[in-house]
Every structure is written in structure tokens, then in C-alpha cells.
C-alpha positions as semicolon CSV with decimal commas, in nm:
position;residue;x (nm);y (nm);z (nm)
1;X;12,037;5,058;8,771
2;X;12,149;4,771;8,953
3;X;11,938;4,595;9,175
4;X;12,047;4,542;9,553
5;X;12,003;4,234;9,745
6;X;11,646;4,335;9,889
7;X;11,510;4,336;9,532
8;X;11,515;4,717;9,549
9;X;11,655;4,944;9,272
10;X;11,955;5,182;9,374
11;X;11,911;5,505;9,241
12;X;12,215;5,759;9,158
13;X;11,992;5,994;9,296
14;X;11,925;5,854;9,643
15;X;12,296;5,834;9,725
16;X;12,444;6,019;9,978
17;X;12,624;6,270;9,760
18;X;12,634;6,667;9,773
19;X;12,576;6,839;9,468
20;X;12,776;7,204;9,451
21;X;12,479;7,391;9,502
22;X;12,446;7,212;9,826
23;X;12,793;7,278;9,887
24;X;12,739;7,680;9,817
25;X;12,433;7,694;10,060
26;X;12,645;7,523;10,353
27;X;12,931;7,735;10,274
28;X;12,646;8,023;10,317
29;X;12,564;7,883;10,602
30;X;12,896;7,860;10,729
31;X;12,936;8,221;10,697
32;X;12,598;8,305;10,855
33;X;12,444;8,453;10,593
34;X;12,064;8,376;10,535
35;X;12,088;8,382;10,131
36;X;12,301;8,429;9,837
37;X;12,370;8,791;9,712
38;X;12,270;8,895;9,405
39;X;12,328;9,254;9,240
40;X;12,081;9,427;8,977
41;X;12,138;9,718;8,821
42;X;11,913;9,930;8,618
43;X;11,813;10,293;8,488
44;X;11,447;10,444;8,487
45;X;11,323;10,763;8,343
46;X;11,148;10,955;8,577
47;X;10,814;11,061;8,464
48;X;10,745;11,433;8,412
49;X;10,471;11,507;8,676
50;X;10,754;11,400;8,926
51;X;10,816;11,758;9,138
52;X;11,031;11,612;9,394
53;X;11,287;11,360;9,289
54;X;11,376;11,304;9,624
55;X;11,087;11,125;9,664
56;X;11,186;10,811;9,468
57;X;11,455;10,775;9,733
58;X;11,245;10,796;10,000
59;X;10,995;10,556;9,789
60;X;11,270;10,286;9,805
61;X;11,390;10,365;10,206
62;X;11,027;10,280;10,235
63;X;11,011;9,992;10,021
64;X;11,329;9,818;10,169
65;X;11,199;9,875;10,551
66;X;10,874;9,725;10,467
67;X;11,004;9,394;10,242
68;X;11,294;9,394;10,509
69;X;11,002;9,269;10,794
70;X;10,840;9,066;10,499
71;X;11,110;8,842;10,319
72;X;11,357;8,745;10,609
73;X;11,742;8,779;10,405
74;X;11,975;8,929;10,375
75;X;11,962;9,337;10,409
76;X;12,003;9,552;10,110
77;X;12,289;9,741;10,011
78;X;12,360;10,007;9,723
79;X;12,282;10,285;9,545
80;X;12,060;10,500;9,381
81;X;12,168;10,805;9,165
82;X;11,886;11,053;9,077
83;X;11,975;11,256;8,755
84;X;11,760;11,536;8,651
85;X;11,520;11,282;8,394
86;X;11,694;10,914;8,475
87;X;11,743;10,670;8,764
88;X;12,023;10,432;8,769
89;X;12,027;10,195;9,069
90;X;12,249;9,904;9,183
91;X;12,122;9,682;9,431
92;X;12,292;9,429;9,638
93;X;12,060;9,179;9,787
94;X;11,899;8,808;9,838
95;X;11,689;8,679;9,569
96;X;11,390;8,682;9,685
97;X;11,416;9,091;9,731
98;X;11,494;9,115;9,456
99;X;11,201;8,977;9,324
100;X;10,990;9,197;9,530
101;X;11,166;9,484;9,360
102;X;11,127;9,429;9,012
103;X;10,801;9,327;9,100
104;X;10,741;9,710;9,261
105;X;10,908;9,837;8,961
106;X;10,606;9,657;8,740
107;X;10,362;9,797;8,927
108;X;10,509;10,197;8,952
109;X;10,528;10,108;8,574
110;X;10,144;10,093;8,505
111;X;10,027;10,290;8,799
112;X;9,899;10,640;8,735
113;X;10,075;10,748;9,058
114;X;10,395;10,591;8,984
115;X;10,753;10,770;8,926
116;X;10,893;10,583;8,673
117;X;10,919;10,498;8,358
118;X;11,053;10,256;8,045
119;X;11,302;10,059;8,321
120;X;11,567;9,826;8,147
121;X;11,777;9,612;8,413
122;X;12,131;9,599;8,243
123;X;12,262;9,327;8,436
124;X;12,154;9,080;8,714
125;X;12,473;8,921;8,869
126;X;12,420;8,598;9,143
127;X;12,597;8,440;9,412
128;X;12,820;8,718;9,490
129;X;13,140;8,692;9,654
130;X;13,165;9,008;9,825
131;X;12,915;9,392;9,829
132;X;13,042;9,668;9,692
133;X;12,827;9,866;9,917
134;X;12,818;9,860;10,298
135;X;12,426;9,974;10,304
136;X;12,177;10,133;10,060
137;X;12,198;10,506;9,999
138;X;12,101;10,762;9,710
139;X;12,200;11,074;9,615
140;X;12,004;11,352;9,383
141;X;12,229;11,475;9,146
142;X;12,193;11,809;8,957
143;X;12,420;11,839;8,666
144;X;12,378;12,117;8,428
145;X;12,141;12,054;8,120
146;X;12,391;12,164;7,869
147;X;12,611;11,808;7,990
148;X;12,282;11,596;7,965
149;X;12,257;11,626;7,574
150;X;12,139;11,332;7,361
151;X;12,421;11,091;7,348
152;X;12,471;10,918;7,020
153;X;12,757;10,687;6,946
154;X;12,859;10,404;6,645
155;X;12,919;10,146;6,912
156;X;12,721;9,884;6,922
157;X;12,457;9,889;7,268
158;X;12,600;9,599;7,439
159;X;12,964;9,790;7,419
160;X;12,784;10,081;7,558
161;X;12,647;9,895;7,866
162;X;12,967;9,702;7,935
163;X;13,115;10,030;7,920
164;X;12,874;10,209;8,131
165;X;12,822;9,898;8,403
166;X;13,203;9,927;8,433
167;X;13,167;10,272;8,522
168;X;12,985;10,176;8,769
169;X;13,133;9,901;9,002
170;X;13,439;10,158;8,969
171;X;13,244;10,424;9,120
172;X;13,157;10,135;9,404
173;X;13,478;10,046;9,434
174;X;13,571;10,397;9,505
175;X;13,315;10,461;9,696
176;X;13,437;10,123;9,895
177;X;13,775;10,202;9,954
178;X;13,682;10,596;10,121
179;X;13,616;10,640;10,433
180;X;13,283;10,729;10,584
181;X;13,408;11,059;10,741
182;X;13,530;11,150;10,356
């Protein structure tokens, strides 16, 4: 470091210069939102003693309301599909909500009460450009037993999740592009 004429040391730190995260968070800023989007997506088995699956859905209406007055960012957009014994559920938020959610899914995990089960997030994306979702919904879906055999497959699992997350963000995309009075 060179010294300056005072006798003090410049630093490279102390100059005036914006790194690109501090670009990002203007640009953020710019745009008005609060905080960067993130996405997380992950599946849950529902536990047996669970008689109405509607109620995780309403669980997570709940959950979002309450963190929503809580953690001031931005609001949380998705979805939630509730299969006859699994959960798989995309979520389109700030980080900090995030947080708060994996955090409730710890806690569901090891209370007696809870709803879920063994929950593996398959992906965490950040600093989205764009939502696939306009707001957070779910949907309880009932398919027929005889389609939700054991799957079994020589791929390897990280194949099978690519595949599977694709899946997904097409169904968004679709679900995107339709109209609201579809």
C-alpha cells in the first residue's frame, strides 16, 4: 500500500468503488423491489395420521400471512401440489423467507403434530430474474393409486431430479402463459 502525503495508508478497500453485488442491490432498488428472489423447491411425504391434506395448504396460507407481517420482503409466490402421500412445492421469495420456511419445515419435522415428513429441497436458485408464478397457490391432487407405483429407474438420481425440476418450471411456464379465467 502506498502511503499518501498525510502519512496515512490508502487502502484498496476504502476507495470509492462499487463491487457487483452493490451494483445488483441498486439495480433492486431501481426496480423497487425490497430483496432479491430466490426459488426453492422441494418434496415432503406426508405423514400417515394426516386425514385432511388440505390442511398443509392451509398450514402454509397461514404461515406466509404471518412471516409476511414479520420479515418485511418481498411477497411469496408459487405452488404447492398435494399428491395422495408426497408434497412438492416451489417457492418464489426473498431470502430471508425463505429461511423462515425451511426453518418451519425443521420444526413440522420433529414435532409430534407435524404433517410432514423426510423433506429433501432439490434445488435452491438466487437472484432471480423474473417469477414464474404471479402469487402462491396449491392444489390437492387425487390420481389413481394404480399410477403412483414405486418408480425405479437405472439413471443415476441427479438425472432424475434435473429431469423432474424441468418438469416443473415447464408446468410454471404453462401455468404462466394461461390466463386466469382458463
Amino acid at each position: 500500500m502506498a502511503a499518501s502525503p498525510g502519512g496515512e495508508e490508502d487502502s484498496v478497500y476504502d476507495t470509492g468503488r462499487l463491487s457487483l453485488f452493490d451494483l445488483i442491490l441498486e439495480k433492486t432498488r431501481a426496480q423497487n423491489k425490497k430483496q432479491l428472489v430466490h426459488r426453492l423447491v422441494y418434496v415432503s411425504k406426508i405423514r400417515q395420521d394426516v386425514n385432511d391434506r388440505k390442511e398443509i395448504g392451509a398450514h402454509y396460507e397461514r404461515l406466509f400471512k404471518e412471516l409476511q407481517t414479520q420479515v418485511h420482503g418481498e411477497a411469496v409466490t408459487g405452488l404447492l401440489l398435494i399428491y395422495p402421500v408426497h408434497i412438492i412445492h416451489v417457492i418464489e421469495t426473498s431470502y430471508n423467507m425463505l429461511l423462515k420456511v425451511i426453518k418451519d419445515l425443521e420444526e413440522d419435522e420433529h414435532s409430534i403434530s407435524g404433517m410432514l415428513l423426510n423433506t429433501k429441497i432439490l434445488v435452491c436458485t438466487g437472484d432471480l430474474n423474473n417469477r414464474l408464478f404471479g402469487q402462491w397457490s396449491f392444489r390437492t391432487l387425487n390420481l389413481a393409486v394404480s399410477r403412483m407405483q414405486e418408480f425405479t429407474t437405472n439413471e443415476p438420481i441427479d438425472v432424475v431430479v434435473t429431469e423432474a425440476l424441468t418438469l416443473i418450471i415447464k408446468l410454471a411456464e404453462y401455468f404462466g402463459k394461461t390466463s386466469k379465467g382458463q
